[in-house]
Structures are given as structure tokens and as C-alpha cells.
PDB file of C-alpha atoms in Angstrom:
ATOM      1  CA  UNK A 278       7.411  16.965  13.575  1.00 35.00           C
ATOM      2  CA  UNK A 279       9.789  15.143  13.485  1.00 40.00           C
ATOM      3  CA  UNK A 280       9.602  11.322  12.705  1.00 47.00           C
ATOM      4  CA  UNK A 281      11.900   8.859  14.617  1.00 48.00           C
ATOM      5  CA  UNK A 282      13.039   6.015  12.836  1.00 45.00           C
ATOM      6  CA  UNK A 283      12.340   3.464  15.638  1.00 51.00           C
ATOM      7  CA  UNK A 284       9.074   2.909  17.090  1.00 70.00           C
ATOM      8  CA  UNK A 285       7.541   0.695  19.877  1.00 72.00           C
ATOM      9  CA  UNK A 286       5.652  -1.059  17.163  1.00 66.00           C
ATOM     10  CA  UNK A 287       8.926  -1.786  15.089  1.00 66.00           C
ATOM     11  CA  UNK A 288      10.927  -2.842  17.614  1.00 72.00           C
ATOM     12  CA  UNK A 289       8.221  -5.333  18.750  1.00 71.00           C
ATOM     13  CA  UNK A 290       8.159  -6.668  15.244  1.00 70.00           C
ATOM     14  CA  UNK A 291      12.291  -6.739  15.366  1.00 68.00           C
ATOM     15  CA  UNK A 292      12.610  -8.426  18.352  1.00 74.00           C
ATOM     16  CA  UNK A 293       9.510 -11.290  17.250  1.00 74.00           C
ATOM     17  CA  UNK A 294      12.173 -12.009  14.113  1.00 68.00           C
ATOM     18  CA  UNK A 295      14.337 -12.674  16.358  1.00 73.00           C
ATOM     19  CA  UNK A 296      12.923 -15.267  18.737  1.00 73.00           C
ATOM     20  CA  UNK A 297      10.597 -16.600  15.722  1.00 70.00           C
ATOM     21  CA  UNK A 298      12.391 -16.855  12.623  1.00 69.00           C
ATOM     22  CA  UNK A 299      10.173 -18.484  10.445  1.00 74.00           C
ATOM     23  CA  UNK A 300       7.181 -16.287  10.706  1.00 77.00           C
ATOM     24  CA  UNK A 301       7.500 -14.578   8.112  1.00 89.00           C
ATOM     25  CA  UNK A 302       5.087 -12.011   8.677  1.00 88.00           C
ATOM     26  CA  UNK A 303       7.233 -10.821  11.512  1.00 84.00           C
ATOM     27  CA  UNK A 304       9.611  -9.509   8.937  1.00 88.00           C
ATOM     28  CA  UNK A 305       6.793  -8.377   6.652  1.00 92.00           C
ATOM     29  CA  UNK A 306       5.506  -6.125   9.823  1.00 88.00           C
ATOM     30  CA  UNK A 307       8.608  -4.711  10.887  1.00 87.00           C
ATOM     31  CA  UNK A 308       9.162  -2.921   7.737  1.00 91.00           C
ATOM     32  CA  UNK A 309       5.788  -2.045   6.990  1.00 90.00           C
ATOM     33  CA  UNK A 310       5.508  -0.582  11.012  1.00 86.00           C
ATOM     34  CA  UNK A 311       9.280   1.357   9.999  1.00 88.00           C
ATOM     35  CA  UNK A 312       7.792   2.378   6.712  1.00 91.00           C
ATOM     36  CA  UNK A 313       4.634   4.115   7.946  1.00 89.00           C
ATOM     37  CA  UNK A 314       7.232   5.839  10.472  1.00 88.00           C
ATOM     38  CA  UNK A 315       8.808   7.281   7.588  1.00 90.00           C
ATOM     39  CA  UNK A 316      12.118   5.439   7.582  1.00 89.00           C
ATOM     40  CA  UNK A 317      12.008   3.457   4.261  1.00 95.00           C
ATOM     41  CA  UNK A 318      15.285   2.718   3.675  1.00 95.00           C
ATOM     42  CA  UNK A 319      14.935   0.691   6.814  1.00 90.00           C
ATOM     43  CA  UNK A 320      11.776  -0.932   5.622  1.00 92.00           C
ATOM     44  CA  UNK A 321      13.512  -2.142   2.661  1.00 95.00           C
ATOM     45  CA  UNK A 322      17.281  -3.145   4.491  1.00 93.00           C
ATOM     46  CA  UNK A 323      14.686  -4.893   7.114  1.00 89.00           C
ATOM     47  CA  UNK A 324      13.487  -7.293   4.426  1.00 93.00           C
ATOM     48  CA  UNK A 325      16.591  -7.945   1.967  1.00 94.00           C
ATOM     49  CA  UNK A 326      18.235  -9.373   5.139  1.00 90.00           C
ATOM     50  CA  UNK A 327      15.145 -11.134   6.027  1.00 90.00           C
ATOM     51  CA  UNK A 328      15.329 -15.148   5.240  1.00 92.00           C
ATOM     52  CA  UNK A 329      15.628 -16.419   2.103  1.00 94.00           C
ATOM     53  CA  UNK A 330      12.020 -17.514   1.673  1.00 95.00           C
ATOM     54  CA  UNK A 331      10.438 -14.591   1.855  1.00 95.00           C
ATOM     55  CA  UNK A 332      11.224 -14.103  -1.799  1.00 97.00           C
ATOM     56  CA  UNK A 333       8.686 -16.854  -2.127  1.00 97.00           C
ATOM     57  CA  UNK A 334       6.143 -14.233  -0.861  1.00 97.00           C
ATOM     58  CA  UNK A 335       3.817 -11.736  -3.302  1.00 98.00           C
ATOM     59  CA  UNK A 336       3.509  -9.557  -0.637  1.00 97.00           C
ATOM     60  CA  UNK A 337       7.083  -9.036   0.283  1.00 98.00           C
ATOM     61  CA  UNK A 338       7.557  -8.251  -3.797  1.00 98.00           C
ATOM     62  CA  UNK A 339       4.444  -5.940  -3.826  1.00 98.00           C
ATOM     63  CA  UNK A 340       5.866  -4.450  -0.435  1.00 97.00           C
ATOM     64  CA  UNK A 341       9.422  -3.909  -1.797  1.00 98.00           C
ATOM     65  CA  UNK A 342       8.409  -2.479  -4.350  1.00 98.00           C
ATOM     66  CA  UNK A 343       6.879   0.422  -2.688  1.00 97.00           C
ATOM     67  CA  UNK A 344       9.326   1.528  -0.893  1.00 97.00           C
ATOM     68  CA  UNK A 345      11.536   1.020  -3.362  1.00 97.00           C
ATOM     69  CA  UNK A 346       9.363   3.222  -5.724  1.00 97.00           C
ATOM     70  CA  UNK A 347       9.479   5.682  -2.382  1.00 96.00           C
ATOM     71  CA  UNK A 348      13.082   5.577  -2.327  1.00 96.00           C
ATOM     72  CA  UNK A 349      13.602   6.389  -6.213  1.00 96.00           C
ATOM     73  CA  UNK A 350      14.545   3.569  -7.595  1.00 97.00           C
ATOM     74  CA  UNK A 351      12.317   2.981  -9.851  1.00 96.00           C
ATOM     75  CA  UNK A 352      13.768   0.302 -12.576  1.00 96.00           C
ATOM     76  CA  UNK A 353      13.952  -1.999  -8.890  1.00 97.00           C
ATOM     77  CA  UNK A 354      10.777  -1.534  -7.821  1.00 97.00           C
ATOM     78  CA  UNK A 355       9.259  -2.405 -11.387  1.00 97.00           C
ATOM     79  CA  UNK A 356      11.240  -5.875 -11.496  1.00 96.00           C
ATOM     80  CA  UNK A 357       9.303  -6.189  -8.005  1.00 97.00           C
ATOM     81  CA  UNK A 358       6.389  -5.221  -8.880  1.00 98.00           C
ATOM     82  CA  UNK A 359       6.544  -7.333 -11.875  1.00 97.00           C
ATOM     83  CA  UNK A 360       7.293 -10.672  -9.520  1.00 98.00           C
ATOM     84  CA  UNK A 361       3.772  -9.559  -7.354  1.00 98.00           C
ATOM     85  CA  UNK A 362       1.810  -9.471 -10.333  1.00 97.00           C
ATOM     86  CA  UNK A 363       2.964 -12.850 -11.626  1.00 97.00           C
ATOM     87  CA  UNK A 364       2.702 -14.389  -8.560  1.00 98.00           C
ATOM     88  CA  UNK A 365      -0.618 -13.523  -8.067  1.00 98.00           C
ATOM     89  CA  UNK A 366      -2.306 -11.112 -10.406  1.00 96.00           C
ATOM     90  CA  UNK A 367      -3.933  -9.774  -7.856  1.00 96.00           C
ATOM     91  CA  UNK A 368      -1.889  -7.333  -7.361  1.00 96.00           C
ATOM     92  CA  UNK A 369      -2.364  -5.709 -10.364  1.00 95.00           C
ATOM     93  CA  UNK A 370      -5.625  -3.871  -9.708  1.00 94.00           C
ATOM     94  CA  UNK A 371      -4.267  -3.163  -6.093  1.00 94.00           C
ATOM     95  CA  UNK A 372      -1.070  -1.488  -7.251  1.00 95.00           C
ATOM     96  CA  UNK A 373      -3.070   1.135  -9.717  1.00 93.00           C
ATOM     97  CA  UNK A 374      -4.919   2.138  -6.731  1.00 92.00           C
ATOM     98  CA  UNK A 375      -2.115   2.326  -4.222  1.00 94.00           C
ATOM     99  CA  UNK A 376      -0.893   5.764  -3.980  1.00 94.00           C
ATOM    100  CA  UNK A 377       2.750   4.706  -2.550  1.00 94.00           C
ATOM    101  CA  UNK A 378       3.239   3.193  -6.370  1.00 95.00           C
ATOM    102  CA  UNK A 379       1.188   6.448  -8.136  1.00 93.00           C
ATOM    103  CA  UNK A 380       2.843   7.329 -10.724  1.00 92.00           C
ATOM    104  CA  UNK A 381       4.688   3.859 -11.788  1.00 92.00           C
ATOM    105  CA  UNK A 382       3.471   3.869 -15.494  1.00 83.00           C
ATOM    106  CA  UNK A 383       1.892   0.622 -17.262  1.00 79.00           C
ATOM    107  CA  UNK A 384       1.630  -2.496 -14.962  1.00 72.00           C
ATOM    108  CA  UNK A 385       1.172  -4.988 -17.799  1.00 62.00           C
TER     109      UNK A 385
END
């Protein structure tokens, strides 16, 4: 099976980002759609090119950690995961059970 780098859900979410750039959740959802269809690099890039206010969101750092870990960028992944956990300690437990972060090692 070939996974396409684009799909209607991510296309729609990315269009919403252009129309309502102040709705940060659209950027997270567009990246999630890309990630779930196998285009992890595009998901990572989409988040990094989004509004700088995304950096204030715990979910941004957590999702970026998942994407970077999948891409083999372990140092950057750990850095973003630590930031997410610092912002909201409940993400520590989520990370322990998240298969996207399997093998990342000690989190605290």
C-alpha cells in the first residue's frame, strides 16, 4: 500500500490555517493528518512554519516531539518532550504510554 503525502483532511485543515491563522488548533490538526498518513516530515515542517504562538502550546511541543522522534531526531525530540512536560506534567504519563515515543527513555 502506498501512503500519499496529502489527503483531503490535511488539505482542508491547511486551507483553514490560511483562512483563520489565529486558530492554532487548525495547525495542530493539519500536522496530525499529515503524520497519520505517513508524511512525518511534512507534519513537522507544517508545525515549525506555523505562527510563533504555537510555541506557547503544550500540545505543539508534544506533537513535535513525536514527529521528531519518528524522524530519528532524538535530541530535538527529547527537548520538545521535556518542554511539554515542564508546561504540563500530565504529559509525562501520556508520553510513557505513547507508542509514537517508544524507546525514548527516561522522561523525568
